[in-house]
C-alpha positions as a Markdown table, in Angstrom:
| # | Residue | x | y | z |
|---|---|---|---|---|
| 1 | Met | 3.4 | -6.7 | -28.0 |
| 2 | Gln | 1.1 | -6.4 | -25.0 |
| 3 | Lys | -2.4 | -7.9 | -25.1 |
| 4 | Arg | -5.3 | -5.6 | -24.9 |
| 5 | Ile | -7.4 | -6.1 | -21.8 |
| 6 | Ser | -11.1 | -5.3 | -22.0 |
| 7 | Tyr | -13.3 | -4.7 | -19.1 |
| 8 | Ile | -17.0 | -5.5 | -19.3 |
| 9 | Leu | -19.4 | -4.1 | -16.7 |
| 10 | Ala | -22.8 | -5.7 | -16.4 |
| 11 | Ala | -24.8 | -3.6 | -14.0 |
| 12 | Asp | -28.2 | -2.4 | -12.8 |
| 13 | Ser | -29.1 | -0.3 | -9.8 |
| 14 | Gly | -29.0 | -3.4 | -7.5 |
| 15 | Gly | -25.6 | -4.6 | -8.3 |
| 16 | Ala | -22.7 | -5.0 | -10.8 |
| 17 | Lys | -20.2 | -7.6 | -12.0 |
| 18 | Leu | -17.0 | -6.4 | -13.6 |
| 19 | Tyr | -15.2 | -8.9 | -15.9 |
| 20 | Ser | -12.0 | -8.8 | -17.8 |
| 21 | Ala | -11.2 | -10.4 | -21.1 |
| 22 | Gln | -7.8 | -10.6 | -22.9 |
| 23 | Gly | -7.6 | -9.9 | -26.6 |
| 24 | Gly | -11.2 | -8.9 | -26.9 |
| 25 | Lys | -12.6 | -12.4 | -27.2 |
| 26 | Gly | -12.2 | -15.5 | -25.1 |
| 27 | Glu | -13.3 | -16.2 | -21.6 |
| 28 | Leu | -14.3 | -13.7 | -19.1 |
| 29 | Ala | -12.8 | -13.5 | -15.7 |
| 30 | Leu | -14.8 | -12.0 | -12.8 |
| 31 | Val | -12.7 | -9.1 | -11.4 |
| 32 | Gln | -15.2 | -7.8 | -8.9 |
| 33 | Gln | -18.8 | -8.3 | -7.9 |
| 34 | Ile | -20.6 | -5.3 | -6.1 |
| 35 | Asp | -23.9 | -5.7 | -4.4 |
| 36 | Asn | -26.2 | -2.7 | -3.8 |
| 37 | Pro | -29.1 | -3.9 | -1.7 |
| 38 | Ala | -30.5 | -0.4 | -1.4 |
| 39 | Gly | -30.9 | -0.4 | -5.2 |
| 40 | Arg | -33.4 | -3.2 | -5.0 |
| 41 | Lys | -35.6 | -1.6 | -2.3 |
| 42 | Met | -39.0 | -0.2 | -2.9 |
| 43 | Arg | -39.3 | 3.6 | -2.6 |
| 44 | Ser | -41.4 | 3.1 | 0.6 |
| 45 | Glu | -38.5 | 1.1 | 2.1 |
| 46 | Leu | -36.0 | 3.8 | 1.2 |
| 47 | Asp | -38.3 | 6.6 | 2.5 |
| 48 | Ala | -38.8 | 4.9 | 5.9 |
| 49 | Asp | -35.9 | 6.9 | 7.4 |
| 50 | Arg | -36.8 | 10.2 | 5.6 |
| 51 | Pro | -38.0 | 13.1 | 7.7 |
| 52 | Gly | -41.7 | 13.3 | 8.3 |
| 53 | Gln | -44.2 | 16.0 | 7.8 |
| 54 | Gln | -44.9 | 19.2 | 9.7 |
| 55 | Arg | -48.1 | 21.1 | 10.1 |
| 56 | Asn | -47.8 | 24.7 | 8.9 |
| 57 | Asp | -49.7 | 27.7 | 10.3 |
| 58 | Gly | -52.5 | 27.4 | 7.7 |
| 59 | Gly | -53.3 | 23.9 | 8.9 |
| 60 | Gly | -51.7 | 22.2 | 5.9 |
| 61 | Met | -48.9 | 19.6 | 5.9 |
| 62 | His | -45.6 | 19.8 | 4.1 |
| 63 | Gly | -42.7 | 17.4 | 4.0 |
| 64 | Leu | -39.5 | 18.1 | 5.8 |
| 65 | Gly | -37.2 | 16.4 | 3.2 |
| 66 | Gly | -36.4 | 17.3 | -0.3 |
| 67 | Asp | -38.6 | 16.3 | -3.3 |
| 68 | Arg | -36.0 | 14.0 | -4.7 |
| 69 | Asp | -37.1 | 10.4 | -5.5 |
| 70 | Ser | -35.2 | 8.1 | -3.2 |
| 71 | Gln | -34.9 | 5.3 | -5.8 |
| 72 | Gln | -33.4 | 7.8 | -8.3 |
| 73 | His | -31.0 | 9.1 | -5.7 |
| 74 | Glu | -29.8 | 5.6 | -4.8 |
| 75 | Ser | -29.4 | 4.7 | -8.4 |
| 76 | Glu | -27.3 | 7.8 | -9.1 |
| 77 | Arg | -25.2 | 7.2 | -6.0 |
| 78 | Phe | -24.4 | 3.6 | -7.2 |
| 79 | Ala | -23.6 | 4.8 | -10.7 |
| 80 | Arg | -21.2 | 7.3 | -9.4 |
| 81 | Leu | -19.5 | 4.6 | -7.2 |
| 82 | Leu | -19.1 | 2.3 | -10.2 |
| 83 | Cys | -17.7 | 5.1 | -12.4 |
| 84 | Arg | -15.2 | 6.0 | -9.7 |
| 85 | Leu | -14.1 | 2.3 | -9.5 |
| 86 | Leu | -13.8 | 2.2 | -13.3 |
| 87 | His | -11.7 | 5.4 | -13.3 |
| 88 | Glu | -9.4 | 4.0 | -10.6 |
| 89 | Glu | -8.9 | 0.7 | -12.5 |
| 90 | Tyr | -8.2 | 2.7 | -15.7 |
| 91 | Leu | -5.6 | 4.9 | -14.1 |
| 92 | Ala | -4.0 | 1.8 | -12.7 |
| 93 | Gly | -3.6 | 0.5 | -16.2 |
| 94 | Lys | -5.8 | -2.6 | -15.7 |
| 95 | Phe | -7.8 | -2.2 | -18.9 |
| 96 | Ser | -7.6 | -0.4 | -22.3 |
| 97 | Asp | -11.2 | -1.0 | -23.6 |
| 98 | Leu | -14.5 | -0.8 | -21.8 |
| 99 | Met | -17.9 | -2.3 | -22.6 |
| 100 | Ile | -21.1 | -1.9 | -20.6 |
| 101 | Ala | -24.4 | -3.7 | -20.4 |
| 102 | Ala | -27.1 | -2.1 | -18.3 |
| 103 | Pro | -30.8 | -1.3 | -18.5 |
| 104 | Pro | -31.3 | 1.9 | -20.5 |
| 105 | His | -32.0 | 4.2 | -17.6 |
| 106 | Phe | -29.0 | 3.0 | -15.6 |
| 107 | Leu | -26.8 | 3.0 | -18.7 |
| 108 | Gly | -27.6 | 6.7 | -19.1 |
| 109 | Glu | -26.6 | 7.4 | -15.5 |
| 110 | Leu | -23.3 | 5.5 | -15.9 |
| 111 | Arg | -22.6 | 7.6 | -19.0 |
| 112 | Gln | -23.5 | 10.8 | -17.2 |
| 113 | His | -21.0 | 10.1 | -14.4 |
| 114 | Met | -18.2 | 8.5 | -16.3 |
| 115 | Ser | -14.8 | 10.1 | -16.3 |
| 116 | Ala | -13.4 | 11.5 | -19.6 |
| 117 | Asp | -10.7 | 8.9 | -19.6 |
| 118 | Cys | -13.2 | 6.0 | -19.3 |
| 119 | Tyr | -15.5 | 7.6 | -21.9 |
| 120 | Lys | -12.6 | 7.7 | -24.4 |
| 121 | Val | -12.2 | 3.9 | -24.1 |
| 122 | Leu | -15.9 | 3.1 | -24.0 |
| 123 | Gly | -16.6 | 0.9 | -26.9 |
| 124 | Arg | -19.8 | -1.1 | -27.2 |
| 125 | Ser | -22.7 | -0.8 | -24.9 |
| 126 | Val | -25.8 | -2.9 | -24.6 |
| 127 | Asn | -29.2 | -1.5 | -23.4 |
| 128 | Lys | -30.1 | -4.7 | -21.5 |
| 129 | Asp | -29.9 | -6.0 | -17.9 |
| 130 | Leu | -27.3 | -8.8 | -18.1 |
| 131 | Leu | -26.3 | -8.8 | -14.5 |
| 132 | Arg | -27.8 | -12.2 | -13.8 |
| 133 | Ser | -26.6 | -13.7 | -17.1 |
| 134 | Asp | -23.6 | -16.1 | -17.2 |
| 135 | Ala | -20.3 | -14.9 | -18.6 |
| 136 | Gln | -20.8 | -16.7 | -21.9 |
| 137 | Asp | -24.1 | -15.0 | -22.5 |
| 138 | Ile | -22.7 | -11.6 | -21.7 |
| 139 | Leu | -19.7 | -12.2 | -24.0 |
| 140 | Gln | -22.1 | -13.1 | -26.8 |
| 141 | His | -23.9 | -9.8 | -26.5 |
| 142 | Phe | -20.6 | -8.1 | -27.2 |
| 143 | Asp | -19.5 | -10.4 | -30.0 |
| 144 | Gln | -19.0 | -8.1 | -33.0 |
| 145 | Asp | -19.5 | -10.9 | -35.5 |
| 146 | Arg | -23.1 | -11.3 | -34.3 |
| 147 | Gly | -24.0 | -7.6 | -34.6 |
| 148 | Ala | -26.0 | -7.8 | -31.4 |
| 149 | Cys | -25.2 | -4.3 | -30.2 |
């Protein structure tokens, strides 16, 4: 009988760590760490390269770019990237169960962009930023015996 492999994603808009665990419990092994420096930038830093303003005929000013929040756009871009990675890993047969820990807003973005395949195997999720936590602390948040989720 083949052991079940779980993937645990700890992420926020500034980065992610993807871990694997065999048999549900035990030690976590870091599969991949993904840094997203743009996700940690202030809106003013992200907007520095945006188009400027233009004066209209009536003497008023209007922006040349869209109204979309730069931080939100960057967060969604990173969530889509992570969901593509998870989908590729799932299709390659690298995990059979998925668990996610992320701040509430980012967790919602991940769920929104998650493939149907990954959504089917999504088990527990934690509305908490555990990206900077050690592997043991992350595992404790998903320990069913503790009822932490």
